[in-house]
Tab-separated table of C-alpha atoms in Angstrom:
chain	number	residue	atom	x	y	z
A	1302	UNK	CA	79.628	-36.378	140.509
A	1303	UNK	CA	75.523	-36.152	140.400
A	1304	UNK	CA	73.646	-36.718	137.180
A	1305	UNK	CA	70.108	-35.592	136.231
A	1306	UNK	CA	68.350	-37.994	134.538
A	1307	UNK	CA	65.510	-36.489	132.507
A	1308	UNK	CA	62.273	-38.096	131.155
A	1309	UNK	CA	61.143	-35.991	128.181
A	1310	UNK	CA	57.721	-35.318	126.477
A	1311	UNK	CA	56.163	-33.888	129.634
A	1312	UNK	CA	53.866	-30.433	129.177
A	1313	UNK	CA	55.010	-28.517	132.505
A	1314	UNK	CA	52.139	-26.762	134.406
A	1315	UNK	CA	52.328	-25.001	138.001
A	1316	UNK	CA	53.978	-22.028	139.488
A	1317	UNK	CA	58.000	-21.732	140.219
A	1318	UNK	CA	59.538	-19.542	142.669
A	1319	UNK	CA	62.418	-17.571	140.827
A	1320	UNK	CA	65.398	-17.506	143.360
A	1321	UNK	CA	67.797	-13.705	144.248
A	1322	UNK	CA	69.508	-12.454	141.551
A	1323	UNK	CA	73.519	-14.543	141.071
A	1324	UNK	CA	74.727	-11.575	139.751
A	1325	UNK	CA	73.323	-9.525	141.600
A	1326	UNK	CA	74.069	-10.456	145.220
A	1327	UNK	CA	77.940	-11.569	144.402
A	1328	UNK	CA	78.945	-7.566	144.163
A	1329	UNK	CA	76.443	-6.767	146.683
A	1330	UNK	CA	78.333	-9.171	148.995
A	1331	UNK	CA	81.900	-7.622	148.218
A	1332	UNK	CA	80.962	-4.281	148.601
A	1333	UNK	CA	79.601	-4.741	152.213
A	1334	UNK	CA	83.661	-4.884	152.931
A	1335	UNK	CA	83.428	-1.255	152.592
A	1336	UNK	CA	81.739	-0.778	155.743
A	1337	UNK	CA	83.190	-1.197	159.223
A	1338	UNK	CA	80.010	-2.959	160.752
A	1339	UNK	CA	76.944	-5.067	159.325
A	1340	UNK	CA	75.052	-5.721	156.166
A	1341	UNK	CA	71.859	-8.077	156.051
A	1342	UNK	CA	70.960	-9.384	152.719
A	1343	UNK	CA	67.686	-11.128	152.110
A	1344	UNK	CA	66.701	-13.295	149.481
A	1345	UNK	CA	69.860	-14.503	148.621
A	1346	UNK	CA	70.542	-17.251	146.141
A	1347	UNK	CA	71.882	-20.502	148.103
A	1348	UNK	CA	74.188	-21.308	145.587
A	1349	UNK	CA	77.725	-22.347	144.809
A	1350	UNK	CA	79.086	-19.282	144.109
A	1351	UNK	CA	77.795	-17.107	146.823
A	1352	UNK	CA	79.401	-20.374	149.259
A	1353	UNK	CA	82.415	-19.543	147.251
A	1354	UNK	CA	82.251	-15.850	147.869
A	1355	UNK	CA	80.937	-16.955	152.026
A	1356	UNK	CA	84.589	-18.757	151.764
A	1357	UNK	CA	86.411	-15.674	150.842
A	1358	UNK	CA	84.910	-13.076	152.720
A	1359	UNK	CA	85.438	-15.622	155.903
A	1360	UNK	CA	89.126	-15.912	154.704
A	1361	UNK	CA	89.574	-12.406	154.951
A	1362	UNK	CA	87.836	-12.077	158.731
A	1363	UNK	CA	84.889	-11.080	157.650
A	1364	UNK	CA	82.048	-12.697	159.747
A	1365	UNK	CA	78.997	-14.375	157.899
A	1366	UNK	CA	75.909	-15.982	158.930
A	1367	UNK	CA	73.577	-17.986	156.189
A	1368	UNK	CA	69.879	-18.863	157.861
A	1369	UNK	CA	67.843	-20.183	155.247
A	1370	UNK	CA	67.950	-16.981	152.125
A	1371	UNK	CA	69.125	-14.454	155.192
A	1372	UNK	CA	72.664	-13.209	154.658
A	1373	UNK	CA	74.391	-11.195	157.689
A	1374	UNK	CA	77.744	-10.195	157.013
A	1375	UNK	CA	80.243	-8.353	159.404
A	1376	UNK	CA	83.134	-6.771	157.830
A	1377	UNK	CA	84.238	-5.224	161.099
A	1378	UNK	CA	87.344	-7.382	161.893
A	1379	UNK	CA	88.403	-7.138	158.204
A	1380	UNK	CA	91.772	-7.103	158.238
A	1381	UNK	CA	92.802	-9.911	155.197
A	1382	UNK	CA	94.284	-8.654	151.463
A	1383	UNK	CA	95.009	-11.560	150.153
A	1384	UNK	CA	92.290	-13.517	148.380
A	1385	UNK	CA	92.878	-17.857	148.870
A	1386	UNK	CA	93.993	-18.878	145.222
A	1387	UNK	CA	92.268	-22.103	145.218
A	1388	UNK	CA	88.680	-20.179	145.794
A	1389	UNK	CA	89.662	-17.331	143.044
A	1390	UNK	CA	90.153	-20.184	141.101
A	1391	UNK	CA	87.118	-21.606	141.227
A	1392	UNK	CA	85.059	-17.625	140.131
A	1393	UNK	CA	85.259	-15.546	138.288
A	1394	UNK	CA	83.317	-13.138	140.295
A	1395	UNK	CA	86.420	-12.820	143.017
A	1396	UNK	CA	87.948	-9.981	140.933
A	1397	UNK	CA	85.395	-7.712	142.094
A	1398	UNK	CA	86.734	-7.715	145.675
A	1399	UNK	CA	89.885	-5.451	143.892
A	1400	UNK	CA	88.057	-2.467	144.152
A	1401	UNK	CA	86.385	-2.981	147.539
A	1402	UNK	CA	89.342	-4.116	149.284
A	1403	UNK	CA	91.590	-1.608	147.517
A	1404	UNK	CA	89.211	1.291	149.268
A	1405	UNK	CA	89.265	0.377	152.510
A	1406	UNK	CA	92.756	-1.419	153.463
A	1407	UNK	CA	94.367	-0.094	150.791
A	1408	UNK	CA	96.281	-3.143	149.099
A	1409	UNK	CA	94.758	-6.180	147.531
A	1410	UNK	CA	95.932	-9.503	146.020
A	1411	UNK	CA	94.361	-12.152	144.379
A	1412	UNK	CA	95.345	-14.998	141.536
A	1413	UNK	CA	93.347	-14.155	137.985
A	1414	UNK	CA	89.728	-15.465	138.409
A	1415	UNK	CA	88.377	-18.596	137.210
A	1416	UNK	CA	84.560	-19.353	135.996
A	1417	UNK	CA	83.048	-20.923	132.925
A	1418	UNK	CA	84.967	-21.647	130.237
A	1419	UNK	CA	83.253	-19.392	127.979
A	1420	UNK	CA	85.744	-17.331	126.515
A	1421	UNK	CA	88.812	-14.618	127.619
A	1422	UNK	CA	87.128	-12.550	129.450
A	1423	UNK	CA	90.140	-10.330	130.417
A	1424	UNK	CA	90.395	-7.943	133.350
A	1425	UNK	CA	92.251	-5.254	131.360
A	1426	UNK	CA	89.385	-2.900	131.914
A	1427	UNK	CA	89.413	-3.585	135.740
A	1428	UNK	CA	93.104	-2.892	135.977
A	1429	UNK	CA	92.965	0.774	134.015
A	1430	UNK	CA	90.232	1.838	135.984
A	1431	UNK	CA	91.680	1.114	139.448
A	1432	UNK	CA	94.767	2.328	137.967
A	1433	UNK	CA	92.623	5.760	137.253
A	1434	UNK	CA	91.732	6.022	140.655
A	1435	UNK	CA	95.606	6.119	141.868
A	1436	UNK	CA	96.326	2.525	142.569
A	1437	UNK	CA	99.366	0.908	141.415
A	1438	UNK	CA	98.581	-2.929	139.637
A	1439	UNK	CA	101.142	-4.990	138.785
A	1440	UNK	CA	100.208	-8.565	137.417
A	1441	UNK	CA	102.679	-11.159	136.740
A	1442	UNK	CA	102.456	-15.373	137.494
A	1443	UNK	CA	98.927	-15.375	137.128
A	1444	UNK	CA	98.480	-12.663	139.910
A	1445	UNK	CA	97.287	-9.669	140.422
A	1446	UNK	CA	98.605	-7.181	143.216
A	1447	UNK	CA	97.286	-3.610	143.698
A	1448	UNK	CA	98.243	-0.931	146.317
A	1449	UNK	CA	96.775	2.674	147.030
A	1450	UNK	CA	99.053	5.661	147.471
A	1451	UNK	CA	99.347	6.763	150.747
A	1452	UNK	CA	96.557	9.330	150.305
A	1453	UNK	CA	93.943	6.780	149.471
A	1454	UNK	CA	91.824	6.663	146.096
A	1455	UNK	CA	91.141	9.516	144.555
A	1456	UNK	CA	87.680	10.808	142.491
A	1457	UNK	CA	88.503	11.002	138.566
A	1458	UNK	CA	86.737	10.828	135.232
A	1459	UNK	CA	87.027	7.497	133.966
A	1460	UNK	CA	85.769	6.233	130.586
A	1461	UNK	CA	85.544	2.422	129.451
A	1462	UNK	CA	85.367	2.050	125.155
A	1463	UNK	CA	83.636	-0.997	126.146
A	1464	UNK	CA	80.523	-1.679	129.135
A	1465	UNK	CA	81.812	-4.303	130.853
A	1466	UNK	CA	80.054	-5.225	134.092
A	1467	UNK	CA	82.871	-6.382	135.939
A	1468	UNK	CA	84.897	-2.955	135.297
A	1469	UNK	CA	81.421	-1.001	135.904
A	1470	UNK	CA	81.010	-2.846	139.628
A	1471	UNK	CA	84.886	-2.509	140.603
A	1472	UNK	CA	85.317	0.725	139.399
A	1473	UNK	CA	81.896	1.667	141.203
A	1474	UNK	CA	83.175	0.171	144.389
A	1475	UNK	CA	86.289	1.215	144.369
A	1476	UNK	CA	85.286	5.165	143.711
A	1477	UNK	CA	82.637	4.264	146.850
A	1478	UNK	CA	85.789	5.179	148.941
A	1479	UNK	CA	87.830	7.402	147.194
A	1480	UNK	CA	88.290	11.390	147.856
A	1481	UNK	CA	85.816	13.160	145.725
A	1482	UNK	CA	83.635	12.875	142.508
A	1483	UNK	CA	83.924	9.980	140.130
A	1484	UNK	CA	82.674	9.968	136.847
A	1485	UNK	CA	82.266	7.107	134.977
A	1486	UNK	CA	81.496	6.999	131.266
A	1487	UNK	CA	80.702	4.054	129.044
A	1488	UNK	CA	79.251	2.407	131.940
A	1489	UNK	CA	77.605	-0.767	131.945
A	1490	UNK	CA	73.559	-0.146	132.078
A	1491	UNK	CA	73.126	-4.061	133.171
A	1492	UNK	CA	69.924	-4.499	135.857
A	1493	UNK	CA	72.940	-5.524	138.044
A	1494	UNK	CA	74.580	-2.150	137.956
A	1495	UNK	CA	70.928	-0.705	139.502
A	1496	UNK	CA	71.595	-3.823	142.075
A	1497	UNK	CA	74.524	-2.731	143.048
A	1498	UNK	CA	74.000	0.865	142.823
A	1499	UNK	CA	71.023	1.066	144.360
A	1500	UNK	CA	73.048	-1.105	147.623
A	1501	UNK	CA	75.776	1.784	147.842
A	1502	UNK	CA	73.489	4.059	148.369
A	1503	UNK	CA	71.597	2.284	151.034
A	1504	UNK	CA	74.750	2.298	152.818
A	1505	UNK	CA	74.797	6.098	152.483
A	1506	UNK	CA	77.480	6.837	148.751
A	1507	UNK	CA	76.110	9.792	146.984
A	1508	UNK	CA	75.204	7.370	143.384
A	1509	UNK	CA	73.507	8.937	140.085
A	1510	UNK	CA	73.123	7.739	136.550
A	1511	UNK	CA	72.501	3.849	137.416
A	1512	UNK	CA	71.077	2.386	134.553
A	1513	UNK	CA	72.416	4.790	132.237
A	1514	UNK	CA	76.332	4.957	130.410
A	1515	UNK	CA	77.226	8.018	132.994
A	1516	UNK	CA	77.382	7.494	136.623
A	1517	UNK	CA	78.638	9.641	139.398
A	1518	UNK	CA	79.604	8.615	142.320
A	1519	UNK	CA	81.144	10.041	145.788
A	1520	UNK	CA	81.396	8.568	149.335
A	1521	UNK	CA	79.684	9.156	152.012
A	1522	UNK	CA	81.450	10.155	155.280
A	1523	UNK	CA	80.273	7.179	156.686
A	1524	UNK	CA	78.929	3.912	155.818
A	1525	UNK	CA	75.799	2.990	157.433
A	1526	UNK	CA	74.449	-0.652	158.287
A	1527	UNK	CA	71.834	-1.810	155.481
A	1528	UNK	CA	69.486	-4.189	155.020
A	1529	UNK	CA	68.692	-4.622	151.192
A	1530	UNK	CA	66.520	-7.191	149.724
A	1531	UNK	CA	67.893	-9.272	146.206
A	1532	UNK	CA	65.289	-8.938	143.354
A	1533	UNK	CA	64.410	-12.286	141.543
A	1534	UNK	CA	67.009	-13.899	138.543
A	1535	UNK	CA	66.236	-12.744	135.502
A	1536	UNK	CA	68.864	-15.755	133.873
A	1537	UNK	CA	67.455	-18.327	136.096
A	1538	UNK	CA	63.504	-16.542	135.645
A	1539	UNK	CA	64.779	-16.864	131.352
A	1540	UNK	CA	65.735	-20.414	131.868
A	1541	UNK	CA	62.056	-21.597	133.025
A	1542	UNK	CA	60.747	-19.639	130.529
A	1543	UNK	CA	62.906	-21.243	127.930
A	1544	UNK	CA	61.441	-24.626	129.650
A	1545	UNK	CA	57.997	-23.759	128.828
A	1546	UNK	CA	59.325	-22.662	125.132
A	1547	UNK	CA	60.731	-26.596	124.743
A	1548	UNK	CA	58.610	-28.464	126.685
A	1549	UNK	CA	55.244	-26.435	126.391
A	1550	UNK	CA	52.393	-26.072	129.286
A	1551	UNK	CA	51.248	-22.867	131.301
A	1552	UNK	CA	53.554	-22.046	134.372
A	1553	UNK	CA	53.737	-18.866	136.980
A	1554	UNK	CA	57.669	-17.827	137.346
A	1555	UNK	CA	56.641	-15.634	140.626
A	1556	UNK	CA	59.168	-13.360	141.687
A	1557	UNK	CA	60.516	-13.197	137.797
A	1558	UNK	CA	61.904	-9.815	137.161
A	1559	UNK	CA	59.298	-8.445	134.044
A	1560	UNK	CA	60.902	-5.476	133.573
A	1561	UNK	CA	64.382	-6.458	133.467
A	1562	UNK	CA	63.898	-8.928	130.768
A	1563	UNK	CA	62.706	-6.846	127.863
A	1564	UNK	CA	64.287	-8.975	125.335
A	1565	UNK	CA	64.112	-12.279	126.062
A	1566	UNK	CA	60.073	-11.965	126.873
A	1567	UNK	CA	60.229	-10.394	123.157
A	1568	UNK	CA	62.393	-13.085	121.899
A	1569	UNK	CA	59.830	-16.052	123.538
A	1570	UNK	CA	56.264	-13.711	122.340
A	1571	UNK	CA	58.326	-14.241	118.543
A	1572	UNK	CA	59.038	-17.805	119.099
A	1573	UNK	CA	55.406	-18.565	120.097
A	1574	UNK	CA	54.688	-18.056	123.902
A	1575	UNK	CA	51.851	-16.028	125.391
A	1576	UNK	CA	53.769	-13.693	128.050
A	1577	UNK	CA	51.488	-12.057	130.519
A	1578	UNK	CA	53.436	-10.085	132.751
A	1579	UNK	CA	52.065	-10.255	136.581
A	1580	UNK	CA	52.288	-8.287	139.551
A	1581	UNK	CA	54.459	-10.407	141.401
A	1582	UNK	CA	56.043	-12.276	138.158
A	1583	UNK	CA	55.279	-13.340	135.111
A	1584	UNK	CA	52.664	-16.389	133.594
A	1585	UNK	CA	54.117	-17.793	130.198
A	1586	UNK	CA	51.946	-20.518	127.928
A	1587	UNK	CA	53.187	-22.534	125.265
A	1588	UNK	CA	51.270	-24.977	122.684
A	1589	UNK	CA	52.829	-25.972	119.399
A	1590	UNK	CA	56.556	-26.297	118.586
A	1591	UNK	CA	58.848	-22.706	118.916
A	1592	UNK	CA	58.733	-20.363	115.778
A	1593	UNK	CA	62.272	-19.882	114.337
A	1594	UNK	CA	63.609	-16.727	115.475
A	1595	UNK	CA	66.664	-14.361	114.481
A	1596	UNK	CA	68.906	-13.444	117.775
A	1597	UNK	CA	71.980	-11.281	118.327
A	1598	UNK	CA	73.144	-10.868	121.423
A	1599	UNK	CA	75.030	-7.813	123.453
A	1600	UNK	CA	75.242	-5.546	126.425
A	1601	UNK	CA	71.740	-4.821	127.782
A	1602	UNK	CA	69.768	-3.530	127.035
A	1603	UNK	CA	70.316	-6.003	123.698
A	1604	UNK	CA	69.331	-9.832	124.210
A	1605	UNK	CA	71.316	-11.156	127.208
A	1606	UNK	CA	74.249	-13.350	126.281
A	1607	UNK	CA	73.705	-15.834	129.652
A	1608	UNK	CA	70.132	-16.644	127.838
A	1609	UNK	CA	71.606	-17.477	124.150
A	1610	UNK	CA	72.282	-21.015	125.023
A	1611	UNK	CA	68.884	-21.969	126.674
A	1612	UNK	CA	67.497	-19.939	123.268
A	1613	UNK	CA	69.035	-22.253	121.081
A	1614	UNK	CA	67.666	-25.241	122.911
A	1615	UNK	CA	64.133	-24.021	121.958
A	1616	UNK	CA	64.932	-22.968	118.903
A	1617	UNK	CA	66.158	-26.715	118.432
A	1618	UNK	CA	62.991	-28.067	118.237
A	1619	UNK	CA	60.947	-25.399	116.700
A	1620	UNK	CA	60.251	-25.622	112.786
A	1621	UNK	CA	62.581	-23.567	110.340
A	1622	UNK	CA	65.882	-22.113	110.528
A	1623	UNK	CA	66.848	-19.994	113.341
A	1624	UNK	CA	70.023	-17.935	113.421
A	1625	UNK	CA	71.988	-16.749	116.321
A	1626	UNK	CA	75.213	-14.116	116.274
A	1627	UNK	CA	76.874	-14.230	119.783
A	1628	UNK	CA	78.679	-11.325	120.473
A	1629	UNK	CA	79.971	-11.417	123.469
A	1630	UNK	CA	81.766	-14.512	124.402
A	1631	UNK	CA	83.289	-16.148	121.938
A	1632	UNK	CA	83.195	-19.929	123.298
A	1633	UNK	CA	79.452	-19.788	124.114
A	1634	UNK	CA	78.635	-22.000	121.331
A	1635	UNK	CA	80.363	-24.997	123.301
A	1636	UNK	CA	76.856	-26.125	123.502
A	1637	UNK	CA	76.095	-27.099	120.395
A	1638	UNK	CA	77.858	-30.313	120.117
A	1639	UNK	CA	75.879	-31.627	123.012
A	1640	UNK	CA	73.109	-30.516	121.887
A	1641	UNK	CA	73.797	-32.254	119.009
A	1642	UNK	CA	74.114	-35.165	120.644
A	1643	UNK	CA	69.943	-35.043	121.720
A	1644	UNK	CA	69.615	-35.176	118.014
A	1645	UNK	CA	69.437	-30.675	117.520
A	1646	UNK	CA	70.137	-29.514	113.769
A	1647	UNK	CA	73.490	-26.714	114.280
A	1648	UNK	CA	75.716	-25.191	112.264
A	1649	UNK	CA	78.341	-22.913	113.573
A	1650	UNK	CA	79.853	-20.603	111.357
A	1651	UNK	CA	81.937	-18.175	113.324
A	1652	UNK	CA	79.706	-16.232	115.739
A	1653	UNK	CA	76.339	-16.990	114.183
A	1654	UNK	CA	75.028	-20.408	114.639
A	1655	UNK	CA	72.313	-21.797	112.040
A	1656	UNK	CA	69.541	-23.858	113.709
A	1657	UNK	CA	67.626	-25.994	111.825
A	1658	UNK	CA	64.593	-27.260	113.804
A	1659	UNK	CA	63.658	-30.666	114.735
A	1660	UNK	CA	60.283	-32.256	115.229
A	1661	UNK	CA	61.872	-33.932	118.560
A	1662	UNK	CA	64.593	-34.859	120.127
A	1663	UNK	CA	66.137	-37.992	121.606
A	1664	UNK	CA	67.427	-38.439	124.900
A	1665	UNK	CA	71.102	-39.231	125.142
A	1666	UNK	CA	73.772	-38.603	127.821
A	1667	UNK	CA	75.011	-35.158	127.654
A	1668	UNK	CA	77.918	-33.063	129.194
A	1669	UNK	CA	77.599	-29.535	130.725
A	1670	UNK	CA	80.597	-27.529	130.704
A	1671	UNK	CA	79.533	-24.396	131.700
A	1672	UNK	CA	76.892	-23.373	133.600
A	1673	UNK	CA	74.418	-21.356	131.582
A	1674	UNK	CA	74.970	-24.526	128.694
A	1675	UNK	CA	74.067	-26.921	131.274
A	1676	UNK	CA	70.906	-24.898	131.829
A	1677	UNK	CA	70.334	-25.119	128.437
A	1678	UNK	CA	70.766	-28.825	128.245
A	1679	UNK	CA	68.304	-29.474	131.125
A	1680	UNK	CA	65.376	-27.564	129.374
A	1681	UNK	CA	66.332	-29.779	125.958
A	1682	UNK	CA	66.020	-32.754	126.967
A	1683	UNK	CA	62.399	-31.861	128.690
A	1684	UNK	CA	61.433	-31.777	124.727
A	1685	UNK	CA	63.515	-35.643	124.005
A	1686	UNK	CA	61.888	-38.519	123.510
A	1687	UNK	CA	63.171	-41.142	126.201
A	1688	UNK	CA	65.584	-40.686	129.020
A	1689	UNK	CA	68.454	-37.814	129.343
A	1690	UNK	CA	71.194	-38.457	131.597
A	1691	UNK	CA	73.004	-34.792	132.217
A	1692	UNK	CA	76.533	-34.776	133.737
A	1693	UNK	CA	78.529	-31.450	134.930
A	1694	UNK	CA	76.234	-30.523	137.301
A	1695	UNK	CA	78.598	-28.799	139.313
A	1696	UNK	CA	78.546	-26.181	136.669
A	1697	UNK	CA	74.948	-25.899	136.722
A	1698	UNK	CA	75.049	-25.639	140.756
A	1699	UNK	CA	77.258	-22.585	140.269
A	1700	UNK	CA	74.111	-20.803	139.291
A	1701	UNK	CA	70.799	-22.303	140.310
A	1702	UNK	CA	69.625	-23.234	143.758
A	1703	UNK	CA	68.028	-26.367	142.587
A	1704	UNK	CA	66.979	-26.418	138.810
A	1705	UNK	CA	65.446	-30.250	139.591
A	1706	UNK	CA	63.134	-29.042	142.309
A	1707	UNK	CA	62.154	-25.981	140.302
A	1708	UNK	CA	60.943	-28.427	136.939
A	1709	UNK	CA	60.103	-31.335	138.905
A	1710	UNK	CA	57.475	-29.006	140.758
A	1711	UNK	CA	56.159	-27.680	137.560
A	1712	UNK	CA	55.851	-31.428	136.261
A	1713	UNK	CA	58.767	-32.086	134.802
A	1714	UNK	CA	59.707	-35.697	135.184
A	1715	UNK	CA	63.283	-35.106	136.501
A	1716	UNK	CA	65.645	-36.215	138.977
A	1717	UNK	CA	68.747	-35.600	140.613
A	1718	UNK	CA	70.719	-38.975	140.985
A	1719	UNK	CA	74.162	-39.109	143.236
């Protein structure tokens, strides 16, 4: 398994090229099954999961092409329902191809998803929605089968008590090819929802409300090939700018998404950093150790639970106590205890974690074991005294293209070692 092996102490300085959006292009990429012909995706992350998802989509005849960030993707020969077990084992993000696959071959099955071990994450909210539509789910040995009535889908008012993305997208997709109007309340109002909203109707669905708890949705008589570009990461575009938070300096995150990252450009203007937001990206500055900060995370548009961990990393070495409520998943905190081990100051009590700020760390060998903590670990040890080793960097490759050519070309003193 590869290591990175991190030098600390290092000011970063120079611009970074944020890659396509993770979660964005992994529903974009399922719901192109909806349409009998091709989709072209640009800017697309070339990372593990999207090769996971490339696996699947292959598995189930689907034809795709990779050149460079250039996704083509030909769902004509679809013919598959069954999703391989050992690659919905390895992502969490294969449950979304339940609704797409439910809507236009009418049957689906797949093994329950795998991913980061950040918590339960259950797929109740998937099943009753799909259920809404018409579909019958049964779920038993760690499966999950579903199969349409012989009219197809059908429109229906669905509500979810709780936004969950995953529901939002495969109840989205899903109603993309059912009979009629769908209304969905309680939806999630995630920039990913817009993603993937804003795809559907480049293929021609009737879509309204994206970004808002009420969408409406109805198919179009006929999908239409589309070519649809991937906005920047916001995660991945919050990790560097945690970097600059730890390690300090003046960098350009080009192609960061300003407007989709209310919160945590908020979050980094408390802890210290000068945010100017650009017209291609944002430029963030950093001199002095992080201020503490008070964080509590939930759906957007509240502070993004995927940025808590790199948050505490700063807050780490920043001077008094920060405190942190996670909301959301209730394993997140996993990272503590290695970053612990570079010498951080936490205190977990229940969901709220109590940092107490260090002048500066020390490099030790440290464990990822999921991939947004691994993240976090990375941009830590930029701020240890000495040498880092990192292991788990599978987990990390889940989600970033390459997060040691990123820092090394902002002058971080980092390496990836086989």
């Amino acid at each position: 398994m590869s290591v990175l092996r991190i030098e600390g102490s290092y000011s970063l300085e120079g611009t970074i090229k944020i890659q396509g959006s993770k979660n964005g292009v992994l529903p974009v990429m399922a719901a192109s099954l909806l349409h009998n012909g091709t989709t072209v995706l640009e800017h697309v992350p070339k990372i593990q999961d999207v090769f996971c998802m490339l696996g699947i989509l292959s598995a189930l005849g689907a034809d795709c092409r990779m050149e460079e960030n250039r996704l083509v993707i030909s769902a004509s020969a679809l013919t598959g329902t069954k999703i391989p077990e050992t690659l919905a084992g390895q992502m969490r993000s294969s449950v979304m191809l339940l609704g797409p696959l439910l809507a236009r071959l009418g049957q689906v099955e797949t093994s329950l998803p795998g991913g980061c071990r950040i918590g339960k994450r259950p797929v109740d909210l998937h099943i009753r929605g799909l259920e809404a539509l018409g579909a019958r789910v049964e779920t038993g040995d760690g499966r999950i089968r579903a199969v349409c009535p012989a009219g197809g889908l059908t429109g229906v008012n669905i509500h979810l008590p709780y936004p969950s993305v995953g529901a939002t997208e495969n109840i989205l997709m899903a109603a993309a090819g059912a009979q009629g109007e769908t209304v969905l309340t309680g939806a999630a109002r995630e920039p990913e929802i817009e993603i993937l909203c804003g795809f559907l109707q480049a293929m021609g669905v009737s879509v309204e409300g994206a970004g808002t708890p009420v969408i409406r949705i109805r198919k179009t008589s006929a999908f239409q090939d589309t070519c649809f570009f991937l906005p920047g990461d916001r995660i991945v575009a919050g990790t560097y700018l945690g970097a600059v938070l730890c390690a300090g300096g003046r960098v350009v995150l080009e192609r960061a998404p300003a407007g989709h990252m209310e919160r945590t450009i908020a979050t980094a203007r408390q802890m210290g950093a000068q945010v100017e937001t650009l017209e291609q990206g944002i430029r963030v500055s950093m001199r002095g150790r992080p201020r503490p900060v008070r964080i509590e995370t939930g759906p957007y548009p509240e502070f993004p639970t995927d940025m808590q961990s790199v948050m505490m990393a700063a807050a780490a070495i920043g001077y008094g106590t920060s405190r942190i409520r996670e909301n959301v998943f209730e394993n997140r905190f996993c990272v503590a205890k290695e970053l612990q081990k570079l010498g951080a100051h936490i205190i977990i009590e229940n969901k709220i974690a109590v940092v107490d700020g260090v002048k500066a760390l020390k490099g030790a060998s440290v464990a990822a074991e999921d991939l947004r903590g691994g993240a976090a670990l990375a941009v830590a040890a930029l701020a240890a005294e000495g040498s880092s080793f990192l292991g788990g960097y599978e987990h990390i490759s889940r989600g970033y293209e390459d997060i040691s050519r990123d820092l090394a070309g902002a002058g971080a003193h980092i390496t990836l070692v086989p």
